[in-house]
Amino acid sequence: MATLLEASLKLVFAVGIRAALVVSGLFLLYVVIGISAVFLGWPALSYPIFSIEADPFFASGGAAVGLFIVQSSGAFVLYHILVGIEDDKSQLAILFGFISLGFGGALLRITLSQAIQVFLTLI
């Protein structure tokens, strides 16, 4: 049973890290393009850019990044707790896993409600 759980947690962690990297890259690209648009004076959008309440892409991107960070860091922490804490490196890894879990959770707390409202208006 433990081997199936270990394998599942490894898979969830690997998928979460890859998805977080892809979504974070796209989110960063959106931020760079938005900053360039503001500085170059491109045509104004119908909503204020980088506003959590009004910018649907910013809120959705932030929520997706937070979701994948929580997924990967939660699986990471559970896997390390399951296999055991043997040395200082394992303790440090779990500490940073909990820190990233808190960061992802805070990001979700800020952006998730607005992202859900955006998706509900699309449906």
mmCIF file of C-alpha atoms in Angstrom:
data_model
loop_
_atom_site.group_PDB
_atom_site.id
_atom_site.type_symbol
_atom_site.label_atom_id
_atom_site.label_comp_id
_atom_site.label_asym_id
_atom_site.label_seq_id
_atom_site.Cartn_x
_atom_site.Cartn_y
_atom_site.Cartn_z
ATOM 1 C CA MET A 1 0.000 0.000 0.000
ATOM 2 C CA ALA A 2 2.787 2.415 0.865
ATOM 3 C CA THR A 3 4.474 1.854 -2.479
ATOM 4 C CA LEU A 4 1.274 2.706 -4.361
ATOM 5 C CA LEU A 5 0.842 5.831 -2.245
ATOM 6 C CA GLU A 6 4.490 6.797 -2.730
ATOM 7 C CA ALA A 7 4.232 6.341 -6.479
ATOM 8 C CA SER A 8 1.020 8.366 -6.599
ATOM 9 C CA LEU A 9 2.528 11.212 -4.590
ATOM 10 C CA LYS A 10 5.615 11.230 -6.821
ATOM 11 C CA LEU A 11 3.402 11.431 -9.900
ATOM 12 C CA VAL A 12 1.220 14.201 -8.460
ATOM 13 C CA PHE A 13 4.340 16.137 -7.470
ATOM 14 C CA ALA A 14 5.925 15.760 -10.919
ATOM 15 C CA VAL A 15 2.740 16.798 -12.728
ATOM 16 C CA GLY A 16 2.253 19.733 -10.357
ATOM 17 C CA ILE A 17 5.800 21.032 -10.826
ATOM 18 C CA ARG A 18 5.612 20.804 -14.614
ATOM 19 C CA ALA A 19 2.200 22.456 -14.729
ATOM 20 C CA ALA A 20 3.315 25.191 -12.317
ATOM 21 C CA LEU A 21 6.340 25.935 -14.484
ATOM 22 C CA VAL A 22 4.257 26.165 -17.659
ATOM 23 C CA VAL A 23 1.513 28.281 -16.094
ATOM 24 C CA SER A 24 4.046 30.507 -14.296
ATOM 25 C CA GLY A 25 5.880 31.062 -17.566
ATOM 26 C CA LEU A 26 2.675 32.060 -19.330
ATOM 27 C CA PHE A 27 1.711 34.309 -16.419
ATOM 28 C CA LEU A 28 5.128 35.961 -16.470
ATOM 29 C CA LEU A 29 4.804 36.476 -20.224
ATOM 30 C CA TYR A 30 1.437 38.170 -19.651
ATOM 31 C CA VAL A 31 2.992 40.446 -17.030
ATOM 32 C CA VAL A 32 5.914 41.404 -19.313
ATOM 33 C CA ILE A 33 3.580 42.128 -22.221
ATOM 34 C CA GLY A 34 1.304 44.160 -19.932
ATOM 35 C CA ILE A 35 4.185 46.226 -18.570
ATOM 36 C CA SER A 36 5.410 46.831 -22.122
ATOM 37 C CA ALA A 37 1.925 47.891 -23.183
ATOM 38 C CA VAL A 38 1.674 50.362 -20.312
ATOM 39 C CA PHE A 39 5.083 51.904 -21.011
ATOM 40 C CA LEU A 40 4.609 52.055 -24.783
ATOM 41 C CA GLY A 41 1.120 53.508 -24.486
ATOM 42 C CA TRP A 42 -0.703 50.872 -26.503
ATOM 43 C CA PRO A 43 -4.484 51.195 -26.771
ATOM 44 C CA ALA A 44 -6.191 51.067 -23.416
ATOM 45 C CA LEU A 45 -8.140 47.961 -22.481
ATOM 46 C CA SER A 46 -11.704 47.960 -21.242
ATOM 47 C CA TYR A 47 -10.425 46.962 -17.792
ATOM 48 C CA PRO A 48 -7.481 48.157 -15.683
ATOM 49 C CA ILE A 49 -4.503 45.893 -16.296
ATOM 50 C CA PHE A 50 -3.075 43.955 -13.305
ATOM 51 C CA SER A 51 -6.148 44.552 -11.176
ATOM 52 C CA ILE A 52 -7.235 41.471 -9.252
ATOM 53 C CA GLU A 53 -10.849 42.623 -9.246
ATOM 54 C CA ALA A 54 -11.082 43.705 -12.892
ATOM 55 C CA ASP A 55 -8.398 41.905 -14.938
ATOM 56 C CA PRO A 56 -9.700 38.405 -15.757
ATOM 57 C CA PHE A 57 -6.389 37.119 -17.133
ATOM 58 C CA PHE A 58 -4.422 38.294 -14.111
ATOM 59 C CA ALA A 59 -6.857 36.737 -11.637
ATOM 60 C CA SER A 60 -7.127 33.464 -13.581
ATOM 61 C CA GLY A 61 -3.380 33.205 -14.075
ATOM 62 C CA GLY A 62 -2.690 33.865 -10.414
ATOM 63 C CA ALA A 63 -5.264 31.302 -9.334
ATOM 64 C CA ALA A 64 -3.822 28.670 -11.697
ATOM 65 C CA VAL A 65 -0.287 29.294 -10.431
ATOM 66 C CA GLY A 66 -1.482 29.068 -6.818
ATOM 67 C CA LEU A 67 -3.405 25.872 -7.508
ATOM 68 C CA PHE A 68 -0.416 24.088 -9.017
ATOM 69 C CA ILE A 69 1.918 25.338 -6.269
ATOM 70 C CA VAL A 70 -0.440 23.952 -3.612
ATOM 71 C CA GLN A 71 -0.739 20.658 -5.512
ATOM 72 C CA SER A 72 2.993 20.130 -5.924
ATOM 73 C CA SER A 73 4.075 21.339 -2.485
ATOM 74 C CA GLY A 74 1.326 19.366 -0.737
ATOM 75 C CA ALA A 75 2.354 16.174 -2.518
ATOM 76 C CA PHE A 76 6.006 16.939 -1.730
ATOM 77 C CA VAL A 77 5.365 17.391 1.986
ATOM 78 C CA LEU A 78 3.139 14.301 2.215
ATOM 79 C CA TYR A 79 5.713 12.199 0.374
ATOM 80 C CA HIS A 80 8.532 13.284 2.687
ATOM 81 C CA ILE A 81 6.423 12.674 5.767
ATOM 82 C CA LEU A 82 5.458 9.240 4.419
ATOM 83 C CA VAL A 83 9.017 8.091 3.689
ATOM 84 C CA GLY A 84 10.342 9.540 6.918
ATOM 85 C CA ILE A 85 12.541 12.351 8.088
ATOM 86 C CA GLU A 86 16.067 11.044 8.470
ATOM 87 C CA ASP A 87 18.443 14.002 8.391
ATOM 88 C CA ASP A 88 18.686 17.767 8.355
ATOM 89 C CA LYS A 89 18.191 17.913 4.585
ATOM 90 C CA SER A 90 14.805 16.213 4.904
ATOM 91 C CA GLN A 91 13.778 18.605 7.663
ATOM 92 C CA LEU A 92 14.829 21.587 5.548
ATOM 93 C CA ALA A 93 12.972 20.196 2.535
ATOM 94 C CA ILE A 94 9.787 19.809 4.580
ATOM 95 C CA LEU A 95 10.209 23.326 5.973
ATOM 96 C CA PHE A 96 10.460 24.799 2.474
ATOM 97 C CA GLY A 97 7.566 22.601 1.370
ATOM 98 C CA PHE A 98 5.372 24.092 4.085
ATOM 99 C CA ILE A 99 6.525 27.600 3.150
ATOM 100 C CA SER A 100 5.585 27.031 -0.495
ATOM 101 C CA LEU A 101 2.278 25.498 0.607
ATOM 102 C CA GLY A 102 1.531 28.667 2.538
ATOM 103 C CA PHE A 103 2.544 30.862 -0.394
ATOM 104 C CA GLY A 104 0.323 28.934 -2.799
ATOM 105 C CA GLY A 105 -2.559 28.978 -0.347
ATOM 106 C CA ALA A 106 -2.262 32.730 0.143
ATOM 107 C CA LEU A 107 -2.173 33.253 -3.617
ATOM 108 C CA LEU A 108 -5.309 31.140 -3.983
ATOM 109 C CA ARG A 109 -7.026 33.037 -1.178
ATOM 110 C CA ILE A 110 -6.411 36.326 -2.969
ATOM 111 C CA THR A 111 -7.211 35.308 -6.551
ATOM 112 C CA LEU A 112 -9.546 32.302 -6.496
ATOM 113 C CA SER A 113 -12.835 34.069 -5.823
ATOM 114 C CA GLN A 114 -12.327 36.503 -8.692
ATOM 115 C CA ALA A 115 -11.212 33.717 -11.033
ATOM 116 C CA ILE A 116 -14.352 31.721 -10.205
ATOM 117 C CA GLN A 117 -16.496 34.782 -10.923
ATOM 118 C CA VAL A 118 -14.764 35.209 -14.296
ATOM 119 C CA PHE A 119 -15.401 31.587 -15.235
ATOM 120 C CA LEU A 120 -19.023 31.754 -14.093
ATOM 121 C CA THR A 121 -19.653 34.760 -16.309
ATOM 122 C CA LEU A 122 -18.230 32.831 -19.254
ATOM 123 C CA ILE A 123 -20.633 29.931 -18.715
#
